[in-house]
Short mmCIF file of the C-alpha atoms (twelve columns), coordinates in Angstrom:
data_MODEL
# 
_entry.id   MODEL 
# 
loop_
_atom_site.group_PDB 
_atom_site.id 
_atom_site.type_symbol 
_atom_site.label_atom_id 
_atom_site.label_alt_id 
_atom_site.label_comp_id 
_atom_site.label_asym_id 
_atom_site.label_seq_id 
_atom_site.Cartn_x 
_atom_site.Cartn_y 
_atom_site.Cartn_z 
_atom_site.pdbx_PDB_model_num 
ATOM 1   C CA . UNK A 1   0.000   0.000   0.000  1 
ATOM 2   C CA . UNK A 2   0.865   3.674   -0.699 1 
ATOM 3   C CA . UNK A 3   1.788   5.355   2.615  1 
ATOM 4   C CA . UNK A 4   -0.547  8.290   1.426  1 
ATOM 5   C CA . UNK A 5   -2.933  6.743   -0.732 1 
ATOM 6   C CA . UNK A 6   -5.057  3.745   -1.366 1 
ATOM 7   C CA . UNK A 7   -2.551  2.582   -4.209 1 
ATOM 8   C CA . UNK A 8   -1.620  -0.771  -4.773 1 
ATOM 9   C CA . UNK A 9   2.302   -1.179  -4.893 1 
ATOM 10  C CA . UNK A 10  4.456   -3.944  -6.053 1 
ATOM 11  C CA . UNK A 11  7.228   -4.785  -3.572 1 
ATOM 12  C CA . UNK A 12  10.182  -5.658  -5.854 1 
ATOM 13  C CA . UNK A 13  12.044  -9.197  -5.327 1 
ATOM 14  C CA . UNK A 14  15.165  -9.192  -3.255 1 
ATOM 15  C CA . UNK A 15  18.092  -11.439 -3.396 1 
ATOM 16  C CA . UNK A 16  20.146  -10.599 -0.348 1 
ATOM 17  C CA . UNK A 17  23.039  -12.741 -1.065 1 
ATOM 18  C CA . UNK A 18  25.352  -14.578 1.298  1 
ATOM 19  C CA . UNK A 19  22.567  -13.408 3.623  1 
ATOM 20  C CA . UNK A 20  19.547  -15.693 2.071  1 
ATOM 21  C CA . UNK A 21  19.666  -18.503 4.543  1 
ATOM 22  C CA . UNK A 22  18.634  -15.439 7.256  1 
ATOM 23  C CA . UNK A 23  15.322  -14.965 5.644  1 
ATOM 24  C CA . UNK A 24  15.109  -15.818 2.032  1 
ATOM 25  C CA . UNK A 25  13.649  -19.160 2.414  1 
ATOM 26  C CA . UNK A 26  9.728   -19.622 0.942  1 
ATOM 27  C CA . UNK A 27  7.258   -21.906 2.308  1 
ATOM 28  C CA . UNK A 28  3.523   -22.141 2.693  1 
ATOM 29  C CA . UNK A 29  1.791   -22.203 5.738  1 
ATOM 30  C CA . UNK A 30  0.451   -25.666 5.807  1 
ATOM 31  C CA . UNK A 31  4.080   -26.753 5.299  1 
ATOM 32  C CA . UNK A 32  4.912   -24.051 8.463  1 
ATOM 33  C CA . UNK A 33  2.635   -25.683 10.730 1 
ATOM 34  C CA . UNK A 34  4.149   -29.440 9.673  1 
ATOM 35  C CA . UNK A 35  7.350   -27.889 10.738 1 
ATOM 36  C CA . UNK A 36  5.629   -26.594 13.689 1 
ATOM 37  C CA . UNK A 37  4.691   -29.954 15.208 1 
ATOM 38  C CA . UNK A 38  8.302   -31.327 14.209 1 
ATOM 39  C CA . UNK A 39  9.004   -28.237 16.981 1 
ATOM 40  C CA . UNK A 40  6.780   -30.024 19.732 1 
ATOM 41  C CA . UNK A 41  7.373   -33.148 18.986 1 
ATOM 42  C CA . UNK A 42  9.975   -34.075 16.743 1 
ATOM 43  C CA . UNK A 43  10.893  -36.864 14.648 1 
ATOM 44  C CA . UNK A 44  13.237  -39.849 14.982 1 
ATOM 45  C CA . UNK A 45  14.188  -39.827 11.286 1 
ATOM 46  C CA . UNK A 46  15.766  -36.209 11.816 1 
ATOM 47  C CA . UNK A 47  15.865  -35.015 15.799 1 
ATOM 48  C CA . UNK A 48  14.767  -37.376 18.794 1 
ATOM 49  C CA . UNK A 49  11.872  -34.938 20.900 1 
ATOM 50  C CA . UNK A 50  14.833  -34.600 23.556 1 
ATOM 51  C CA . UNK A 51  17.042  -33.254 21.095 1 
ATOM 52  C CA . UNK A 52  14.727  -30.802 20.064 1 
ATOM 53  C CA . UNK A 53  13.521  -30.189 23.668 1 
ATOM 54  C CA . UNK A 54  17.624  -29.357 24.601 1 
ATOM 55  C CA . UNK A 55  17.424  -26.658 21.436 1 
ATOM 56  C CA . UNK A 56  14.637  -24.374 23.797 1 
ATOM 57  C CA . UNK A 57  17.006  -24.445 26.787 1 
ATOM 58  C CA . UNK A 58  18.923  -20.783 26.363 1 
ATOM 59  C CA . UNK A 59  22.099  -20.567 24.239 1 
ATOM 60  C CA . UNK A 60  22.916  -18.343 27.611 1 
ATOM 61  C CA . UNK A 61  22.338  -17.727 31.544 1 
ATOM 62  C CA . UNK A 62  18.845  -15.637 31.589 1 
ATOM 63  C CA . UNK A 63  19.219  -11.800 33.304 1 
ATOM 64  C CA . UNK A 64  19.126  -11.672 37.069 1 
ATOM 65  C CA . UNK A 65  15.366  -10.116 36.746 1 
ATOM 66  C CA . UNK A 66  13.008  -12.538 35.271 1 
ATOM 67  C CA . UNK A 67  13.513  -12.386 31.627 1 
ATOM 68  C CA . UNK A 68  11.107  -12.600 28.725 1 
ATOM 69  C CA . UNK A 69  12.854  -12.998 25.330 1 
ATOM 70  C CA . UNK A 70  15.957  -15.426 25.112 1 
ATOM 71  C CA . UNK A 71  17.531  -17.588 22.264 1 
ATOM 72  C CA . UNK A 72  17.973  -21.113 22.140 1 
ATOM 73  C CA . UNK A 73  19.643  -23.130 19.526 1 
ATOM 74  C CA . UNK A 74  18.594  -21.746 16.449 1 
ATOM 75  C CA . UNK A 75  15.571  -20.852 18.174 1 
ATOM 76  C CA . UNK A 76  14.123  -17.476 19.375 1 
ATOM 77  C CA . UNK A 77  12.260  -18.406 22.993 1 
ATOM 78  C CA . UNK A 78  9.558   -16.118 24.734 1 
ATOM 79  C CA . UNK A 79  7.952   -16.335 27.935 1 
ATOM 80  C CA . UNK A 80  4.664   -14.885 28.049 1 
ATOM 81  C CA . UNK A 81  2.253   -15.581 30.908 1 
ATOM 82  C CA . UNK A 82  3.967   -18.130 32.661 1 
ATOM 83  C CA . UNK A 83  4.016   -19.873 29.374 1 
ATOM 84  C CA . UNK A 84  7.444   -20.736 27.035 1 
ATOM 85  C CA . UNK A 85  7.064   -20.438 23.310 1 
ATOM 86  C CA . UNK A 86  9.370   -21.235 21.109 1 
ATOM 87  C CA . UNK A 87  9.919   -20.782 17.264 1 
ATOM 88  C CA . UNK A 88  11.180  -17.694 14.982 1 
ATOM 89  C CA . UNK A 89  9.834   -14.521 13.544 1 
ATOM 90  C CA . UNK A 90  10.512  -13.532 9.830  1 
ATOM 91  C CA . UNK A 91  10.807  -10.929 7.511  1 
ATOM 92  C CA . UNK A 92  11.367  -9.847  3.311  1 
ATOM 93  C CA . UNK A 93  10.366  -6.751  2.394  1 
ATOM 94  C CA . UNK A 94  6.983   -7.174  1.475  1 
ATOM 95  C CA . UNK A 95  6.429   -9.904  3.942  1 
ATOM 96  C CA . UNK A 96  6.485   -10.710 7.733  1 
ATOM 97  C CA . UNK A 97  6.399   -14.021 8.917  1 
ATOM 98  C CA . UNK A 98  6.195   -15.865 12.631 1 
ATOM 99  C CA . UNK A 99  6.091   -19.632 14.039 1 
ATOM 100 C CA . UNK A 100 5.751   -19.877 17.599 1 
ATOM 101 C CA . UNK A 101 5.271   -23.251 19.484 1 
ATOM 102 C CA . UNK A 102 4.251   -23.510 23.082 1 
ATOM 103 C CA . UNK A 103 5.277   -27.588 23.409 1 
ATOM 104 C CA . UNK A 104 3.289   -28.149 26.872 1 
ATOM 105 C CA . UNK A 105 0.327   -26.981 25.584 1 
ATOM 106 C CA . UNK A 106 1.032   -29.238 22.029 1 
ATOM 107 C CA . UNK A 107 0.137   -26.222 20.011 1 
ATOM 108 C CA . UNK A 108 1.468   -23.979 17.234 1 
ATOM 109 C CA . UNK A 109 0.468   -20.828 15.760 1 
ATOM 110 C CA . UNK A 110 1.514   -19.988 11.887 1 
ATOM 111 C CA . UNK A 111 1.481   -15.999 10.941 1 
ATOM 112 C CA . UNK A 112 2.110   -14.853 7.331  1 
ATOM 113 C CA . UNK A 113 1.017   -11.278 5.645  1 
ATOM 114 C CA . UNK A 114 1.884   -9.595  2.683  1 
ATOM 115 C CA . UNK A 115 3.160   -6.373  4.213  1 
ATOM 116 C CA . UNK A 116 6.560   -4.886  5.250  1 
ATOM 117 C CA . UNK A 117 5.563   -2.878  8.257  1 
ATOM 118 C CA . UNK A 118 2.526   -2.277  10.413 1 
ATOM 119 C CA . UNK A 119 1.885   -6.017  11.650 1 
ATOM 120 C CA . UNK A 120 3.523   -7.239  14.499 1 
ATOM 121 C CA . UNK A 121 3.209   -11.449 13.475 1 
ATOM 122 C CA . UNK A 122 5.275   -12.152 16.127 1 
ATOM 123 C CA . UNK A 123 2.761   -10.739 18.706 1 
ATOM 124 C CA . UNK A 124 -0.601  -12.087 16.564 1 
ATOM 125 C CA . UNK A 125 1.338   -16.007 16.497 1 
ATOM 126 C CA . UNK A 126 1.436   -15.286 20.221 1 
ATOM 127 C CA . UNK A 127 -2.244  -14.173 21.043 1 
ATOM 128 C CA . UNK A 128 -3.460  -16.834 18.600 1 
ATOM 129 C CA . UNK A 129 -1.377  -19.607 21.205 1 
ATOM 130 C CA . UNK A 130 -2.840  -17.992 24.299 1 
ATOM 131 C CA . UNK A 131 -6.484  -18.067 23.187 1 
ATOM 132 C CA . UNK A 132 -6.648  -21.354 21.959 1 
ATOM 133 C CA . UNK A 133 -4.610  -22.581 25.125 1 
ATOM 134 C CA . UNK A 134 -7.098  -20.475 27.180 1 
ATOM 135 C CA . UNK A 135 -10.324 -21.750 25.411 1 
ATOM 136 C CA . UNK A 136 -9.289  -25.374 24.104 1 
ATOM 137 C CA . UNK A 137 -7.827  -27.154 27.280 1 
ATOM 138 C CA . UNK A 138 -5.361  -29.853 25.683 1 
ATOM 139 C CA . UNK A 139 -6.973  -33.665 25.795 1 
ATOM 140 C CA . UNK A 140 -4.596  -35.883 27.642 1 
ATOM 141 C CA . UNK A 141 -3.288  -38.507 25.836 1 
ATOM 142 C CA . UNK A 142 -4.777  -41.805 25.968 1 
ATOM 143 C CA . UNK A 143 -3.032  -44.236 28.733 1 
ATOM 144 C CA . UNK A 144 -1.200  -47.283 27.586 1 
ATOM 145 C CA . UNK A 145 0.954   -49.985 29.366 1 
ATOM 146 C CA . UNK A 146 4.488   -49.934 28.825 1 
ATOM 147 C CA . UNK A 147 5.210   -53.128 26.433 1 
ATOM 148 C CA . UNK A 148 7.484   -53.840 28.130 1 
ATOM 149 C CA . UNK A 149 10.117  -53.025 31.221 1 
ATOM 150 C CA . UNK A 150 13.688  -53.846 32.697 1 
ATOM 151 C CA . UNK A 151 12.520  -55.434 36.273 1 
ATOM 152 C CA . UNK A 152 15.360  -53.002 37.077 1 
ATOM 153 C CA . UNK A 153 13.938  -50.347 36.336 1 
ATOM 154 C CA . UNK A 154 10.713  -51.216 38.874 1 
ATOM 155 C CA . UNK A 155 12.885  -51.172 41.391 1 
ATOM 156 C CA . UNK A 156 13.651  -47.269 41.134 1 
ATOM 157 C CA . UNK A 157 10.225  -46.755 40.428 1 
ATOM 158 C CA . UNK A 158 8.302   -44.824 43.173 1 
ATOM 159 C CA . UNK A 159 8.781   -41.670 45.706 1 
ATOM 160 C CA . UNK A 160 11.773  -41.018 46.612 1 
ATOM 161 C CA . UNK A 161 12.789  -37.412 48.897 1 
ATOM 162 C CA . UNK A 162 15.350  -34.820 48.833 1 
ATOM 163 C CA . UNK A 163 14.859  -34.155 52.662 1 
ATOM 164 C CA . UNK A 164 11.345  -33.563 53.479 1 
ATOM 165 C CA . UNK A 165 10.285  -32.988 49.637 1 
ATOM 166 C CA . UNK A 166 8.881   -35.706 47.829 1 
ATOM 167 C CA . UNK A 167 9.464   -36.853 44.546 1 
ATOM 168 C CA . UNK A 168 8.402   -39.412 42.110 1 
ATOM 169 C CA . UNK A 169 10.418  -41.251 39.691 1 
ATOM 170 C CA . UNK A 170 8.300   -42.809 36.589 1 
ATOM 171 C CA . UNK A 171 9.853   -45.030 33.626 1 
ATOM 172 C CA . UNK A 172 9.355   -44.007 30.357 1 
ATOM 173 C CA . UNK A 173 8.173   -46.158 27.077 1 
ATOM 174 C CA . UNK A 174 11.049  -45.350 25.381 1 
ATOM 175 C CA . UNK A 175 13.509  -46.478 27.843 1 
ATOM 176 C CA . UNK A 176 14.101  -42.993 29.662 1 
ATOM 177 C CA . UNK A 177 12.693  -42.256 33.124 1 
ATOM 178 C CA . UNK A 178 10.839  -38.891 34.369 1 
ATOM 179 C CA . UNK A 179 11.934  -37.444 37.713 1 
ATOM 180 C CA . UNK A 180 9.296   -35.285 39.043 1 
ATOM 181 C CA . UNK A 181 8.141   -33.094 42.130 1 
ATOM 182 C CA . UNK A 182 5.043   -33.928 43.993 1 
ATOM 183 C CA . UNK A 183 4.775   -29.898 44.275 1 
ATOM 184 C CA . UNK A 184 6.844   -27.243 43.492 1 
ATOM 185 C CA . UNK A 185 10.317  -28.206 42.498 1 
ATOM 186 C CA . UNK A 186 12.951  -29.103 40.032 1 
ATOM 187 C CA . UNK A 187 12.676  -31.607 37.666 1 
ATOM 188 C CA . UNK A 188 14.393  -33.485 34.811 1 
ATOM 189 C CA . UNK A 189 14.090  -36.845 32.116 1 
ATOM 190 C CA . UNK A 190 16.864  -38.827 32.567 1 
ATOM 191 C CA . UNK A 191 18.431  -41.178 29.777 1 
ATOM 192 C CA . UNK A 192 20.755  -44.645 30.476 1 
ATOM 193 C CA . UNK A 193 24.168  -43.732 30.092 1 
ATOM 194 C CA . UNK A 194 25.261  -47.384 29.973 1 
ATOM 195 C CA . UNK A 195 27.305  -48.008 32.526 1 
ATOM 196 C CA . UNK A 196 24.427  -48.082 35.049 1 
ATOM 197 C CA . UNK A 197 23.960  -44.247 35.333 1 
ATOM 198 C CA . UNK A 198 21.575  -41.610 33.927 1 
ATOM 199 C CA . UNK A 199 22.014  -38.351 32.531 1 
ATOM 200 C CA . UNK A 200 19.281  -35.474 33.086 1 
ATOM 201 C CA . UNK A 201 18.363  -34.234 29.780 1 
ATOM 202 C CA . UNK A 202 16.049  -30.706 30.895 1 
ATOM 203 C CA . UNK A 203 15.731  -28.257 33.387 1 
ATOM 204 C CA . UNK A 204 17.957  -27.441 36.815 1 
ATOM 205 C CA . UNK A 205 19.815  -31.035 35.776 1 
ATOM 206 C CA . UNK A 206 20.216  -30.895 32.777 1 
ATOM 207 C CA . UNK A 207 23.775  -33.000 31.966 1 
ATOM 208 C CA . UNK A 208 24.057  -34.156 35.861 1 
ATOM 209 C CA . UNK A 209 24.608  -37.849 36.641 1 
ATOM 210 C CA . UNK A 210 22.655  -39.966 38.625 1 
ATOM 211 C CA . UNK A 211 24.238  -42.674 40.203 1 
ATOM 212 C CA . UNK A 212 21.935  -45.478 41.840 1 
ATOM 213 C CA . UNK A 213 23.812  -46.615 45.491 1 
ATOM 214 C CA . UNK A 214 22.791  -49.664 46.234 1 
ATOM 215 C CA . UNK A 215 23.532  -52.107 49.550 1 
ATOM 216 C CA . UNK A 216 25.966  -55.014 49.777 1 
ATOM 217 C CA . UNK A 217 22.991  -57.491 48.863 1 
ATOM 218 C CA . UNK A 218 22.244  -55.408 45.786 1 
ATOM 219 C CA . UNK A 219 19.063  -53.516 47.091 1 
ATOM 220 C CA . UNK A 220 19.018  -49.370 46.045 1 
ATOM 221 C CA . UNK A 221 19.937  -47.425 48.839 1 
ATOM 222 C CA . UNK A 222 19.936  -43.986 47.518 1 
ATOM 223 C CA . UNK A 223 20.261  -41.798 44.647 1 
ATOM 224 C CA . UNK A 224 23.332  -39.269 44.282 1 
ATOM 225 C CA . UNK A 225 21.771  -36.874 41.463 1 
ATOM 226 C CA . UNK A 226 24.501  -34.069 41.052 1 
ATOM 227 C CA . UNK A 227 25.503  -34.246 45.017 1 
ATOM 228 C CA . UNK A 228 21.638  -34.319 45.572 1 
ATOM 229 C CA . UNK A 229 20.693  -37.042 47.612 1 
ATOM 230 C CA . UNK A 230 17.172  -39.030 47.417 1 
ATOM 231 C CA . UNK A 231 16.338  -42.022 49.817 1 
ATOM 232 C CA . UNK A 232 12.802  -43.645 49.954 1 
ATOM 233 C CA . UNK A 233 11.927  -42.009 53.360 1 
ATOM 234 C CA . UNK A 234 12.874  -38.533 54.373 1 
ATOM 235 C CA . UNK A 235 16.032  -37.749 55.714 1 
ATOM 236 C CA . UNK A 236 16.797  -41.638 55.651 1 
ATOM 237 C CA . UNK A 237 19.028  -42.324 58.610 1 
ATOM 238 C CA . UNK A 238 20.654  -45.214 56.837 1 
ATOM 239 C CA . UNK A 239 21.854  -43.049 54.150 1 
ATOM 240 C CA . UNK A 240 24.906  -40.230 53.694 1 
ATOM 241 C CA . UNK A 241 22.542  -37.624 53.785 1 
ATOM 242 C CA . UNK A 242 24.298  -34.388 53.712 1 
ATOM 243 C CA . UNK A 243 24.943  -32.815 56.617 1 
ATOM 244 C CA . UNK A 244 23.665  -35.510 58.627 1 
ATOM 245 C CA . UNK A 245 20.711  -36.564 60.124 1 
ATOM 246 C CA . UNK A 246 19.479  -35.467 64.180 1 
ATOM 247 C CA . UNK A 247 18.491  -38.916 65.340 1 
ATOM 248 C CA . UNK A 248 16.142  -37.119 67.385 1 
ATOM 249 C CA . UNK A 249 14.864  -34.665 64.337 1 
ATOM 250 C CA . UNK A 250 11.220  -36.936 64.402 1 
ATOM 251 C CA . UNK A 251 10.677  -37.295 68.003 1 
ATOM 252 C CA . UNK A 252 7.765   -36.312 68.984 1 
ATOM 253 C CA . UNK A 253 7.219   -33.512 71.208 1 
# 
């Protein structure tokens, strides 16, 4: 459009160059949104879903002060709401351009216009995530039994506490297992390493180890995740927790 005048202009065709693969890729927006899912999920034939899940963490430590816009691995991240969305805005002259994905609420918003100013995409893809997310509650996933399980594995299933806070540990389909607050908390999917240890993949432990202690007769003791110690009861006397535990700390009064 004519900045004066209601007059039709053609935007000319630009070829920027060395700089094409920053913008000067063309797409449609069904294709956008299939790209969009590959975001939330991913796919085993190109990036496993933790792979993709380690490319939102930020590229650096966030700003003392909560922050709001970061960048992950070739991915722009905002946090709006309480909520992190992930994905990449886009721009030609003549055209603007935005993906965002929010991954725990399985959605993804596609924005494309033919116009070089006056549209904020990013900011529509964003609104478009928080009303569907606000009006469309996401439908859990049907339950299915794992097909099958290491019998080791059941034996680190269960709470387990870091002190007094409680913690569950799940086993995943695929082999990996969840480690999870019963309330507020961090939290992390861990994958085998191997040699009998597992690596968090997300969150405060992301890349820690977790080594399973277990007694002379081959029964788990504890778990050492990162110097952060987890027994089945809280504060476990039996156990190195650290610092200690007052053998009269559950007296009663």
């Amino acid at each position: 459009m004519h900045p004066w005048a209601d007059v039709l202009l053609a935007e000319p065709a630009v070829d920027t160059g060395l700089m094409a693969p920053a913008g000067q890729l063309w797409s449609t927006t069904t294709d956008l949104a299939r790209f969009a899912a590959f975001l939330i999920d991913g796919d085993d034939r190109v990036l496993h879903p933790d792979t993709v899940a380690q490319m939102r963490n930020p590229t650096s430590p966030p700003e003392a002060t909560d922050w709001h816009i970061g960048y992950g691995l070739g991915m722009q991240l905002l946090r709006r709401d309480g909520r992190l969305l992930a994905g990449h805005t886009g721009s030609m002259p003549g055209f603007v351009a935005t993906v965002w994905v929010s991954p725990d609420d399985a959605l993804g918003a596609v924005v494309m216009a033919n116009v070089t100013a006056g549209l904020s995409a990013g900011t529509l893809a964003a609104d478009l995530l928080e009303t569907v997310a606000e009006r469309e509650p996401r439908i859990p996933a049907p339950w299915r039994p794992l097909p099958s399980i290491d019998p080791q594995l059941l034996d680190l299933a269960g709470p387990w506490y870091r002190g007094p806070a409680p913690y569950v540990l799940r086993p995943q389909a695929d082999g990996f297992m969840e480690l999870a607050p019963m309330s507020g908390g961090h939290g992390t999917r861990l994958r085998p390493t191997g040699d009998g240890d597992w690596e968090g993949l997300n969150g405060y432990f992301a890349g820690e180890r977790l080594r399973v202690h277990r007694d002379a007769d081959g029964t788990v003791s504890h778990l050492d995740l990162g110097t952060f110690v987890f027994t089945r009861q809280p504060y476990d006397p039996t156990t190195p927790v650290p610092g200690g535990v007052d053998p009269t700390g559950w007296q009663a009064g």
